[in-house]
Each structure stands twice: as structure tokens, then as C-alpha cells.
mmCIF file of C-alpha atoms and ligand atoms in Angstrom:
data_model
loop_
_atom_site.group_PDB
_atom_site.id
_atom_site.type_symbol
_atom_site.label_atom_id
_atom_site.label_comp_id
_atom_site.label_asym_id
_atom_site.label_seq_id
_atom_site.Cartn_x
_atom_site.Cartn_y
_atom_site.Cartn_z
ATOM 1 C CA UNK Q 240 188.278 236.046 175.086
ATOM 2 C CA UNK Q 241 185.114 238.176 174.894
ATOM 3 C CA UNK Q 242 185.814 239.092 171.257
ATOM 4 C CA UNK Q 243 185.823 235.413 170.284
ATOM 5 C CA UNK Q 244 182.649 234.785 172.284
ATOM 6 C CA UNK Q 245 180.986 237.776 170.585
ATOM 7 C CA UNK Q 246 181.860 236.337 167.176
ATOM 8 C CA UNK Q 247 180.596 232.902 168.176
ATOM 9 C CA UNK Q 248 177.355 234.386 169.489
ATOM 10 C CA UNK Q 249 177.005 236.468 166.302
ATOM 11 C CA UNK Q 250 177.412 233.268 164.253
ATOM 12 C CA UNK Q 251 174.762 231.539 166.335
ATOM 13 C CA UNK Q 252 172.253 234.404 166.031
ATOM 14 C CA UNK Q 253 172.937 234.675 162.308
ATOM 15 C CA UNK Q 254 172.506 230.920 161.781
ATOM 16 C CA UNK Q 255 169.101 231.074 163.502
ATOM 17 C CA UNK Q 256 168.049 234.096 161.412
ATOM 18 C CA UNK Q 257 169.246 232.467 158.156
ATOM 19 C CA UNK Q 258 167.604 229.093 158.886
ATOM 20 C CA UNK Q 259 164.275 230.894 159.444
ATOM 21 C CA UNK Q 260 164.817 233.085 156.381
ATOM 22 C CA UNK Q 261 165.759 230.163 154.076
ATOM 23 C CA UNK Q 262 162.803 228.032 155.308
ATOM 24 C CA UNK Q 263 160.501 231.000 154.733
ATOM 25 C CA UNK Q 264 161.956 231.562 151.221
ATOM 26 C CA UNK Q 265 161.594 227.891 150.253
ATOM 27 C CA UNK Q 266 157.931 227.976 151.379
ATOM 28 C CA UNK Q 267 157.326 231.216 149.470
ATOM 29 C CA UNK Q 268 158.979 229.702 146.364
ATOM 30 C CA UNK Q 269 156.867 226.542 146.538
ATOM 31 C CA UNK Q 270 153.631 228.443 147.054
ATOM 32 C CA UNK Q 271 154.423 230.833 144.182
ATOM 33 C CA UNK Q 272 155.393 228.082 141.703
ATOM 34 C CA UNK Q 273 152.308 226.086 142.716
ATOM 35 C CA UNK Q 274 150.159 229.127 142.031
ATOM 36 C CA UNK Q 275 151.917 229.736 138.683
ATOM 37 C CA UNK Q 276 151.556 226.088 137.595
ATOM 38 C CA UNK Q 277 147.929 226.141 138.609
ATOM 39 C CA UNK Q 278 147.360 229.246 136.414
ATOM 40 C CA UNK Q 279 149.410 227.638 133.625
ATOM 41 C CA UNK Q 280 147.333 224.435 133.558
ATOM 42 C CA UNK Q 281 144.094 226.474 133.480
ATOM 43 C CA UNK Q 282 145.356 228.487 130.499
ATOM 44 C CA UNK Q 283 146.560 225.260 128.847
ATOM 45 C CA UNK Q 284 143.043 223.892 129.063
ATOM 46 C CA UNK Q 285 141.749 227.071 127.416
ATOM 47 C CA UNK Q 286 144.346 226.821 124.627
ATOM 48 C CA UNK Q 287 143.445 223.121 124.136
ATOM 49 C CA UNK Q 288 139.967 224.303 123.184
ATOM 50 C CA UNK Q 289 141.239 226.964 120.738
ATOM 51 C CA UNK Q 290 140.798 224.934 117.437
ATOM 52 C CA UNK Q 291 137.117 224.709 118.134
ATOM 53 C CA UNK Q 292 137.008 228.535 117.875
ATOM 54 C CA UNK Q 293 138.654 228.402 114.464
ATOM 55 C CA UNK Q 294 142.360 228.905 115.384
ATOM 56 C CA UNK Q 295 145.084 226.823 113.748
ATOM 57 C CA UNK Q 296 147.395 224.350 115.589
ATOM 58 C CA UNK Q 297 150.403 226.578 114.814
ATOM 59 C CA UNK Q 298 149.046 229.548 116.773
ATOM 60 C CA UNK Q 299 148.082 227.216 119.587
ATOM 61 C CA UNK Q 300 151.680 225.879 119.809
ATOM 62 C CA UNK Q 301 153.079 229.422 119.763
ATOM 63 C CA UNK Q 302 150.747 230.455 122.570
ATOM 64 C CA UNK Q 303 151.737 227.348 124.563
ATOM 65 C CA UNK Q 304 155.485 228.024 124.103
ATOM 66 C CA UNK Q 305 155.080 231.712 124.966
ATOM 67 C CA UNK Q 306 153.195 230.815 128.097
ATOM 68 C CA UNK Q 307 155.791 228.248 129.179
ATOM 69 C CA UNK Q 308 158.502 230.911 128.712
ATOM 70 C CA UNK Q 309 156.471 233.362 130.825
ATOM 71 C CA UNK Q 310 156.166 230.796 133.586
ATOM 72 C CA UNK Q 311 159.917 230.035 133.483
ATOM 73 C CA UNK Q 312 160.747 233.756 133.561
ATOM 74 C CA UNK Q 313 158.387 234.289 136.504
ATOM 75 C CA UNK Q 314 160.060 231.369 138.323
ATOM 76 C CA UNK Q 315 163.511 232.838 137.672
ATOM 77 C CA UNK Q 316 162.388 236.265 138.876
ATOM 78 C CA UNK Q 317 161.047 234.729 142.104
ATOM 79 C CA UNK Q 318 164.335 232.861 142.683
ATOM 80 C CA UNK Q 319 166.424 236.001 141.997
ATOM 81 C CA UNK Q 320 164.332 238.136 144.335
ATOM 82 C CA UNK Q 321 164.418 235.518 147.074
ATOM 83 C CA UNK Q 322 168.217 235.191 146.749
ATOM 84 C CA UNK Q 323 168.645 239.000 146.895
ATOM 85 C CA UNK Q 324 166.298 239.188 149.913
ATOM 86 C CA UNK Q 325 168.281 236.450 151.690
ATOM 87 C CA UNK Q 326 171.583 238.177 150.937
ATOM 88 C CA UNK Q 327 170.189 241.425 152.368
ATOM 89 C CA UNK Q 328 168.926 239.550 155.450
ATOM 90 C CA UNK Q 329 172.392 237.965 155.785
ATOM 91 C CA UNK Q 330 174.068 241.382 155.710
ATOM 92 C CA UNK Q 331 171.633 243.267 157.960
ATOM 93 C CA UNK Q 332 171.228 240.201 160.201
ATOM 94 C CA UNK Q 333 175.019 239.946 160.546
ATOM 95 C CA UNK Q 334 175.340 243.573 161.657
ATOM 96 C CA UNK Q 335 172.362 243.316 164.038
ATOM 97 C CA UNK Q 336 173.568 239.974 165.446
ATOM 98 C CA UNK Q 337 177.008 241.398 166.185
ATOM 99 C CA UNK Q 338 175.468 244.457 167.844
ATOM 100 C CA UNK Q 339 173.141 242.231 169.898
ATOM 101 C CA UNK Q 340 175.978 239.881 170.877
ATOM 102 C CA UNK Q 341 178.191 242.823 171.936
ATOM 103 C CA UNK Q 342 175.459 244.495 173.975
ATOM 104 C CA UNK Q 343 174.465 241.269 175.746
ATOM 105 C CA UNK Q 344 178.095 240.472 176.578
ATOM 106 C CA UNK Q 345 179.057 244.016 177.654
ATOM 107 C CA UNK Q 346 177.719 243.816 181.261
ATOM 108 C CA UNK Q 347 179.380 240.398 181.720
ATOM 109 C CA UNK Q 348 182.631 241.775 180.283
ATOM 110 C CA UNK Q 349 182.510 244.776 182.627
ATOM 111 C CA UNK Q 350 181.805 242.578 185.652
ATOM 112 C CA UNK Q 351 184.634 240.248 184.651
ATOM 113 C CA UNK Q 352 187.038 243.172 184.251
ATOM 114 C CA UNK Q 353 186.034 244.621 187.636
ATOM 115 C CA UNK Q 354 186.503 241.190 189.220
ATOM 116 C CA UNK Q 355 189.980 240.776 187.695
ATOM 117 C CA UNK Q 356 190.996 244.290 188.802
ATOM 118 C CA UNK Q 357 189.675 243.545 192.286
ATOM 119 C CA UNK Q 358 191.604 240.256 192.505
ATOM 120 C CA UNK Q 359 194.798 241.940 191.274
ATOM 121 C CA UNK Q 360 194.425 244.812 193.779
ATOM 122 C CA UNK Q 361 193.597 242.437 196.641
ATOM 123 C CA UNK Q 362 196.599 240.218 195.839
ATOM 124 C CA UNK Q 363 198.852 243.277 195.710
ATOM 125 C CA UNK Q 364 197.586 244.526 199.097
ATOM 126 C CA UNK Q 365 198.035 241.055 200.613
ATOM 127 C CA UNK Q 366 201.529 240.686 199.198
ATOM 128 C CA UNK Q 367 202.860 243.956 200.647
ATOM 129 C CA UNK Q 368 202.698 243.002 204.372
ATOM 130 C CA UNK Q 369 203.772 239.435 203.565
ATOM 131 C CA UNK Q 370 206.850 240.674 201.694
ATOM 132 C CA UNK Q 371 207.682 243.065 204.567
ATOM 133 C CA UNK Q 372 207.455 240.239 207.098
ATOM 134 C CA UNK Q 373 209.569 237.906 204.960
ATOM 135 C CA UNK Q 374 212.362 240.479 204.583
ATOM 136 C CA UNK Q 375 212.367 241.311 208.301
ATOM 137 C CA UNK Q 376 212.514 237.650 209.305
ATOM 138 C CA UNK Q 377 215.285 236.898 206.786
ATOM 139 C CA UNK Q 378 217.386 239.832 208.059
ATOM 140 C CA UNK Q 379 216.851 238.728 211.665
ATOM 141 C CA UNK Q 380 217.847 235.132 210.862
ATOM 142 C CA UNK Q 381 221.045 236.278 209.181
ATOM 143 C CA UNK Q 382 222.279 237.858 212.403
ATOM 144 C CA UNK Q 383 224.662 235.432 214.181
ATOM 145 C CA UNK Q 384 223.461 236.542 217.616
ATOM 146 C CA UNK Q 385 219.977 237.925 217.927
ATOM 147 C CA UNK Q 386 219.325 239.804 221.141
ATOM 148 C CA UNK Q 387 216.114 239.077 223.036
ATOM 149 C CA UNK Q 388 215.047 242.731 222.731
ATOM 150 C CA UNK Q 389 215.629 242.620 218.971
ATOM 151 C CA UNK Q 390 213.676 239.371 218.658
ATOM 152 C CA UNK Q 391 210.799 240.918 220.606
ATOM 153 C CA UNK Q 392 210.888 243.986 218.398
ATOM 154 C CA UNK Q 393 210.806 241.715 215.396
ATOM 155 C CA UNK Q 394 207.818 239.755 216.697
ATOM 156 C CA UNK Q 395 205.993 242.995 217.509
ATOM 157 C CA UNK Q 396 206.489 244.256 213.983
ATOM 158 C CA UNK Q 397 205.300 240.919 212.560
ATOM 159 C CA UNK Q 398 202.243 241.095 214.769
ATOM 160 C CA UNK Q 399 201.465 244.559 213.367
ATOM 161 C CA UNK Q 400 201.658 243.233 209.825
ATOM 162 C CA UNK Q 401 199.462 240.247 210.747
ATOM 163 C CA UNK Q 402 196.973 242.699 212.260
ATOM 164 C CA UNK Q 403 196.871 244.585 208.948
ATOM 165 C CA UNK Q 404 196.405 241.340 207.023
ATOM 166 C CA UNK Q 405 193.551 240.356 209.334
ATOM 167 C CA UNK Q 406 191.907 243.737 208.845
ATOM 168 C CA UNK Q 407 192.204 243.464 205.071
ATOM 169 C CA UNK Q 408 190.918 239.888 204.796
ATOM 170 C CA UNK Q 409 188.088 240.780 207.172
ATOM 171 C CA UNK Q 410 187.040 243.713 204.928
ATOM 172 C CA UNK Q 411 187.349 241.588 201.785
ATOM 173 C CA UNK Q 412 185.219 238.860 203.317
ATOM 174 C CA UNK Q 413 182.532 241.311 204.409
ATOM 175 C CA UNK Q 414 182.475 242.870 200.940
ATOM 176 C CA UNK Q 415 182.127 239.435 199.324
ATOM 177 C CA UNK Q 416 179.342 238.501 201.754
ATOM 178 C CA UNK Q 417 177.498 241.723 201.007
ATOM 179 C CA UNK Q 418 177.742 240.893 197.292
ATOM 180 C CA UNK Q 419 176.339 237.399 197.715
ATOM 181 C CA UNK Q 420 174.130 237.243 200.816
ATOM 182 C CA UNK Q 421 170.983 239.146 201.467
ATOM 183 C CA UNK Q 422 170.581 241.290 204.578
ATOM 184 C CA UNK Q 423 168.290 240.756 207.559
ATOM 185 C CA UNK Q 424 166.156 243.857 207.408
ATOM 186 C CA UNK Q 425 163.896 245.218 210.121
ATOM 187 C CA UNK Q 426 162.552 248.596 211.242
ATOM 188 C CA UNK Q 427 165.335 250.526 212.973
ATOM 189 C CA UNK Q 428 165.492 253.858 214.819
ATOM 190 C CA UNK Q 429 168.210 255.972 213.216
ATOM 191 C CA UNK Q 430 168.988 257.519 216.598
ATOM 192 C CA UNK Q 431 169.895 254.063 217.903
ATOM 193 C CA UNK Q 432 172.394 253.229 215.137
ATOM 194 C CA UNK Q 433 173.970 256.684 215.430
ATOM 195 C CA UNK Q 434 174.465 256.258 219.178
ATOM 196 C CA UNK Q 435 176.017 252.809 218.702
ATOM 197 C CA UNK Q 436 178.368 253.965 215.929
ATOM 198 C CA UNK Q 437 179.439 257.033 217.898
ATOM 199 C CA UNK Q 438 180.058 255.039 221.075
ATOM 200 C CA UNK Q 439 182.310 252.629 219.198
ATOM 201 C CA UNK Q 440 184.327 255.431 217.603
ATOM 202 C CA UNK Q 441 184.596 257.648 220.663
ATOM 203 C CA UNK Q 442 187.980 256.215 221.754
ATOM 204 C CA UNK Q 443 189.455 256.874 218.267
ATOM 205 C CA UNK Q 444 188.088 260.426 218.285
ATOM 206 C CA UNK Q 445 189.405 261.051 221.796
ATOM 207 C CA UNK Q 446 192.948 260.126 220.789
ATOM 208 C CA UNK Q 447 192.890 263.111 218.390
ATOM 209 C CA UNK Q 448 190.746 265.253 220.724
ATOM 210 C CA UNK Q 449 188.087 265.446 218.060
ATOM 211 C CA UNK Q 450 184.554 266.311 219.077
ATOM 212 C CA UNK Q 451 181.687 264.578 217.279
ATOM 213 C CA UNK Q 452 178.615 266.709 217.651
ATOM 214 C CA UNK Q 453 175.247 265.155 216.809
ATOM 215 C CA UNK Q 454 172.814 267.974 216.059
ATOM 216 C CA UNK Q 455 169.165 268.067 214.928
ATOM 217 C CA UNK Q 456 168.697 264.320 215.045
ATOM 218 C CA UNK Q 457 165.061 263.839 214.015
ATOM 219 C CA UNK Q 458 163.446 260.645 215.339
ATOM 220 C CA UNK Q 459 163.140 258.670 212.093
ATOM 221 C CA UNK Q 460 162.880 254.999 211.242
ATOM 222 C CA UNK Q 461 164.269 253.111 208.262
ATOM 223 C CA UNK Q 462 164.077 249.477 207.165
ATOM 224 C CA UNK Q 463 167.530 247.951 207.197
ATOM 225 C CA UNK Q 464 170.144 245.633 208.596
ATOM 226 C CA UNK Q 465 171.287 247.047 211.930
ATOM 227 C CA UNK Q 466 174.865 245.703 211.841
ATOM 228 C CA UNK Q 467 175.443 246.966 208.284
ATOM 229 C CA UNK Q 468 173.967 250.398 208.970
ATOM 230 C CA UNK Q 469 176.148 250.816 212.084
ATOM 231 C CA UNK Q 470 179.126 249.788 209.970
ATOM 232 C CA UNK Q 471 178.138 252.342 207.305
ATOM 233 C CA UNK Q 472 178.148 255.188 209.831
ATOM 234 C CA UNK Q 473 181.364 253.922 211.399
ATOM 235 C CA UNK Q 474 183.137 253.920 208.011
ATOM 236 C CA UNK Q 475 182.173 257.551 207.317
ATOM 237 C CA UNK Q 476 182.904 258.696 210.874
ATOM 238 C CA UNK Q 477 186.211 256.792 210.906
ATOM 239 C CA UNK Q 478 187.255 258.623 207.716
ATOM 240 C CA UNK Q 479 186.095 261.955 209.131
ATOM 241 C CA UNK Q 480 188.308 261.390 212.184
ATOM 242 C CA UNK Q 481 191.232 259.960 210.204
ATOM 243 C CA UNK Q 482 191.347 262.791 207.651
ATOM 244 C CA UNK Q 483 190.760 265.656 210.141
ATOM 245 C CA UNK Q 484 193.366 267.566 212.155
ATOM 246 C CA UNK Q 485 193.483 267.069 215.935
ATOM 247 C CA UNK Q 486 191.122 269.195 218.050
ATOM 248 C CA UNK Q 487 188.701 269.721 215.172
ATOM 249 C CA UNK Q 488 184.968 269.090 215.129
ATOM 250 C CA UNK Q 489 182.689 266.752 213.202
ATOM 251 C CA UNK Q 490 178.972 267.522 212.851
ATOM 252 C CA UNK Q 491 176.337 264.877 212.317
ATOM 253 C CA UNK Q 492 172.712 265.673 211.421
ATOM 254 C CA UNK Q 493 169.615 263.653 210.523
ATOM 255 C CA UNK Q 494 166.695 265.261 208.689
ATOM 256 C CA UNK Q 495 163.576 264.105 206.921
ATOM 257 C CA UNK Q 496 163.390 264.963 203.216
ATOM 258 C CA UNK Q 497 160.261 263.729 201.412
ATOM 259 C CA UNK Q 498 160.273 259.950 201.945
ATOM 260 C CA UNK Q 499 163.932 259.769 202.977
ATOM 261 C CA UNK Q 500 166.038 260.060 206.080
ATOM 262 C CA UNK Q 501 169.054 262.221 205.210
ATOM 263 C CA UNK Q 502 172.164 261.749 207.347
ATOM 264 C CA UNK Q 503 175.038 264.211 206.880
ATOM 265 C CA UNK Q 504 178.513 263.934 208.364
ATOM 266 C CA UNK Q 505 180.548 267.099 208.037
ATOM 267 C CA UNK Q 506 184.248 267.297 208.857
ATOM 268 C CA UNK Q 507 186.826 270.101 208.639
ATOM 269 C CA UNK Q 508 189.710 267.937 207.484
ATOM 270 C CA UNK Q 509 191.970 267.670 204.459
ATOM 271 C CA UNK Q 510 189.077 267.555 201.969
ATOM 272 C CA UNK Q 511 188.999 265.692 198.651
ATOM 273 C CA UNK Q 512 190.110 267.063 195.272
ATOM 274 C CA UNK Q 513 187.456 267.214 192.537
ATOM 275 C CA UNK Q 514 189.326 264.605 190.445
ATOM 276 C CA UNK Q 515 189.214 262.124 193.325
ATOM 277 C CA UNK Q 516 185.589 262.661 194.289
ATOM 278 C CA UNK Q 517 184.314 260.485 191.438
ATOM 279 C CA UNK Q 518 186.553 257.555 192.429
ATOM 280 C CA UNK Q 519 186.559 257.362 196.223
ATOM 281 C CA UNK Q 520 183.699 254.827 196.200
ATOM 282 C CA UNK Q 521 185.727 252.455 193.973
ATOM 283 C CA UNK Q 522 187.408 249.491 195.619
ATOM 284 C CA UNK Q 523 191.032 250.120 196.632
ATOM 285 C CA UNK Q 524 190.963 253.772 195.568
ATOM 286 C CA UNK Q 525 192.888 256.167 197.821
ATOM 287 C CA UNK Q 526 193.532 259.813 197.005
ATOM 288 C CA UNK Q 527 197.210 260.767 196.938
ATOM 289 C CA UNK Q 528 196.540 263.397 199.613
ATOM 290 C CA UNK Q 529 195.330 260.616 201.944
ATOM 291 C CA UNK Q 530 198.322 258.376 201.179
ATOM 292 C CA UNK Q 531 200.861 261.148 201.682
ATOM 293 C CA UNK Q 532 199.350 262.847 204.701
ATOM 294 C CA UNK Q 533 201.355 261.399 207.616
ATOM 295 C CA UNK Q 534 201.216 258.028 205.803
ATOM 296 C CA UNK Q 535 197.635 257.460 206.938
ATOM 297 C CA UNK Q 536 196.942 253.729 206.894
ATOM 298 C CA UNK Q 537 194.083 252.263 204.890
ATOM 299 C CA UNK Q 538 193.181 250.078 201.965
ATOM 300 C CA UNK Q 539 190.622 252.198 200.151
ATOM 301 C CA UNK Q 540 187.888 249.697 200.908
ATOM 302 C CA UNK Q 541 185.814 251.590 203.483
ATOM 303 C CA UNK Q 542 183.760 253.738 201.117
ATOM 304 C CA UNK Q 543 183.326 250.873 198.617
ATOM 305 C CA UNK Q 544 181.803 248.933 201.486
ATOM 306 C CA UNK Q 545 179.671 251.944 202.506
ATOM 307 C CA UNK Q 546 178.384 252.257 198.932
ATOM 308 C CA UNK Q 547 177.549 248.568 198.776
ATOM 309 C CA UNK Q 548 175.606 248.810 202.087
ATOM 310 C CA UNK Q 549 173.691 251.879 200.882
ATOM 311 C CA UNK Q 550 172.880 250.166 197.558
ATOM 312 C CA UNK Q 551 171.491 247.159 199.448
ATOM 313 C CA UNK Q 552 169.153 249.581 201.242
ATOM 314 C CA UNK Q 553 167.992 251.289 198.017
ATOM 315 C CA UNK Q 554 169.643 254.490 199.229
ATOM 316 C CA UNK Q 555 172.272 256.932 197.995
ATOM 317 C CA UNK Q 556 175.616 258.141 199.252
ATOM 318 C CA UNK Q 557 177.212 261.329 197.959
ATOM 319 C CA UNK Q 558 180.140 263.546 198.832
ATOM 320 C CA UNK Q 559 180.597 267.266 198.708
ATOM 321 C CA UNK Q 560 184.098 268.395 199.515
ATOM 322 C CA UNK Q 561 186.444 271.338 199.207
ATOM 323 C CA UNK Q 562 190.102 270.376 199.133
ATOM 324 C CA UNK Q 563 191.863 271.742 202.179
ATOM 325 C CA UNK Q 564 188.639 272.725 203.939
ATOM 326 C CA UNK Q 565 186.609 269.626 204.683
ATOM 327 C CA UNK Q 566 184.018 267.163 203.426
ATOM 328 C CA UNK Q 567 180.313 266.481 203.796
ATOM 329 C CA UNK Q 568 179.118 262.919 203.256
ATOM 330 C CA UNK Q 569 175.366 262.565 202.747
ATOM 331 C CA UNK Q 570 173.474 259.291 203.048
ATOM 332 C CA UNK Q 571 169.831 259.037 201.922
ATOM 333 C CA UNK Q 572 167.827 256.056 203.101
ATOM 334 C CA UNK Q 573 164.152 255.364 202.348
ATOM 335 C CA UNK Q 574 161.968 255.824 205.443
ATOM 336 C CA UNK Q 575 160.068 252.874 206.925
ATOM 337 C CA UNK Q 576 156.351 253.077 206.130
HETATM 338 P P1 LIG J 283 190.110 251.986 204.637
HETATM 339 O O1 LIG J 283 189.949 250.806 203.725
HETATM 340 O O2 LIG J 283 190.924 251.667 205.831
HETATM 341 O O3 LIG J 283 188.829 252.661 204.958
HETATM 342 P P2 LIG J 283 190.658 254.457 203.298
HETATM 343 O O4 LIG J 283 190.110 255.287 204.424
HETATM 344 O O5 LIG J 283 191.824 255.013 202.574
HETATM 345 O O6 LIG J 283 191.015 252.991 203.792
HETATM 346 P P3 LIG J 283 188.059 254.734 202.092
HETATM 347 O O7 LIG J 283 187.409 254.850 203.413
HETATM 348 O O8 LIG J 283 187.410 253.881 201.062
HETATM 349 O O9 LIG J 283 189.543 254.165 202.213
HETATM 350 O O10 LIG J 283 188.257 256.161 201.476
HETATM 351 C C1 LIG J 283 188.782 256.289 200.164
HETATM 352 C C2 LIG J 283 189.563 257.577 200.028
HETATM 353 O O11 LIG J 283 188.656 258.679 200.072
HETATM 354 C C3 LIG J 283 190.532 257.834 201.136
HETATM 355 O O12 LIG J 283 191.761 257.201 200.884
HETATM 356 C C4 LIG J 283 190.657 259.352 201.102
HETATM 357 O O13 LIG J 283 191.526 259.716 200.066
HETATM 358 C C5 LIG J 283 189.266 259.797 200.690
HETATM 359 N N1 LIG J 283 188.423 260.173 201.847
HETATM 360 C C6 LIG J 283 187.401 259.479 202.366
HETATM 361 N N2 LIG J 283 186.816 260.151 203.367
HETATM 362 C C7 LIG J 283 187.479 261.322 203.484
HETATM 363 C C8 LIG J 283 187.337 262.468 204.325
HETATM 364 N N3 LIG J 283 186.400 262.543 205.264
HETATM 365 N N4 LIG J 283 188.204 263.495 204.145
HETATM 366 C C9 LIG J 283 189.149 263.439 203.181
HETATM 367 N N5 LIG J 283 189.327 262.388 202.349
HETATM 368 C C10 LIG J 283 188.504 261.349 202.496
HETATM 369 MG MG1 LIG J 284 188.300 254.614 205.391
#
């Protein structure tokens, strides 16, 4: 589809270039022939006066013919040069137009490809729980006598799948909203968003007896959307808890570095392989180690969301991890002035 559009755009650019070039050539041709004819008529007048200087009519005719031939030759040379110039413009213009068309369509093509991949991944993730529910219900319906306990078990399982679907659609919606809507930004104390995020994740951490230790929290302020920034910290902390062994520790620090607030979250969990580190911020990406480890649930959308939030705040998010030892996620946000 994009190849055809590139060709069409190339044709359009080239038509514009050639129309300008041909108009310019026609003007140049007219001006040149006008100038030549003007010179020719002046010389003709001179030749007309030749007999009075003692020259015969024969020589005068020869001079006239020679001059007419010179003018015709000059005209032909102009036409040939203009045709060659236009052919060169057609060739160079064609190459440049194609290059221009490709480079202007490339970002649109990339965005379109990312969108298609995203839709395919989202549909796949939505289909999995739906297919599981369908099979379970069909098997239950095939039983001639379904016990009440079995029916309850069935409903409980369906409810779990519906919960997962809700979680996924909720994440997808929030990602789409972040892409399209602006954020309500105000000056926020980092300490406040850290406290709120930690309070919300405390029950999850307690289940695994994980201690989240907030150390060296400098009192800094950033300009941002409170709800999104809390969500950002919750995503990173949730991962730190999810991918850490029970009874481990997570350290959180906040420091000032030039004009930025630097938040680091350090866990001692499964870590991330080097090959995965470049992809974990992509939508729906999950490292195999995360998928295999006790079948940890997730969609691979958390960090994509975190990245989108950080981008909306003109910040940066990076990871530094050693597989099998732990990970450090660092978020840099511009300080409020
Ligand atoms: P969810 O959409 O529920 O958040 P997820 O946790 O798998 O699912 P992300 O939060 O986007 O998705 O993380 C992407 C992947 O990055 C994870 O699947 C995991 O492989 C890896 N990852 C992220 N944080 C950590 C961490 N602290 N330790 C080890 N691996 C991590
Ligand atoms: Mg996650």
C-alpha cells in the first residue's frame, strides 16, 4: 500500500518539477529567439546598406543566407540544450522525488505498522481468555448432570477470566487516552506521590513479605499529572515485587541531579537479560524468564505505559539489570522551576 502511495507521490512531485522546468525552458527559448531575431534584423539592415559601400548584390545575398543559417543553427542548439537539460531534470528530479516521497512517508508507515502490530497483539490477548471461557462453558454444558459445586467452580473460573479481560481493556484504554489526551499538570511534591504509590502497593508487597525501603528521599518538586505519576511508580514497584523472591528488599531513592529529580527503584529479583532490556518498554513485550517463572501473570503493557507517562513529562526511563541478580529502574523528571 505504501509502495503504491510512494510512487504516486513521486509522480506528483515530478509532475510539479517538470511543469516548472518546461515553463522555464519555453520562456528561455522565447527570450533567446527574440534576442537572436532582434540581432538578425539589425544585421539585415546593415547588409541592406552594403551596395552603397560598393559591394555587389551577390555578396549581399550570400551574407544574408549565411546569417539566416547561423540563426537557425543557434535556434537548434538552444532547443537541443533545453531538451537535454529537461531530460537531466527529469532523471535527477525522479530520483529526488522518490527519495523525498519515501522519507515523508516513512514515519507514517512506521506508525501504521506499530498500530497494526498493537491491534494484532491486543486481539490475541483478548482472544485467549475468551477462548478459555468458551471451552470451559462448553465442557460444563455437555455434562448431563452438573453438580452445584462444579457450577460454582466454573463461575469462579469465568470470573477470573473476566477480571483479566477487565484489567487488559482498562490498560489498553489508559494507553490510548495517554496517546490522545493531554495531561493536567501541576507542581507536585515527589515525596507525596511516592507515599501514595507505596501505600497502594503495600498489601501486594506484604503477601510476599517484601520490604520496600525508601531511602534518601530529597524534598523535590516536579511539574506533572499526579494520577499518572503515581501510576508510573506503581508500575515499576509492582514489577519489582512481582519479579522478586519472597522476603527480599526493594530500595527506592530520590536525588537531585542538575535540573532533574532522579528516582531509582532497585530490586534483587530475577533480573533481565541483556537481549530483553532493549524491548521491555515495547507494548506486549514479556521476557521469557518472566513468562516461565511460576507463570507470572501480565500482559507486557506496564512498562510501555510507564514510558508513555515519562515521555509526556519530558523525562527519561532507563533500566540497568543483571540477569539473576536484580534490576534498577531509573526515572528522570525535569524539576519544577
Ligand atoms: P503487566 O502488563 O501486567 O505489567 P508485565 O509485568 O509482564 O505485565 P511490563 O511491566 O511491561 O509487563 O514488563 C515487561 C517485561 O519486563 C516483563 O514481562 C519482565 O520480563 C520484564 N521486567 C520488568 N520489570 C522487571 C523487574 N523488576 N525484574 C525483572 N524483569 C522485569
Ligand atoms: Mg508489569
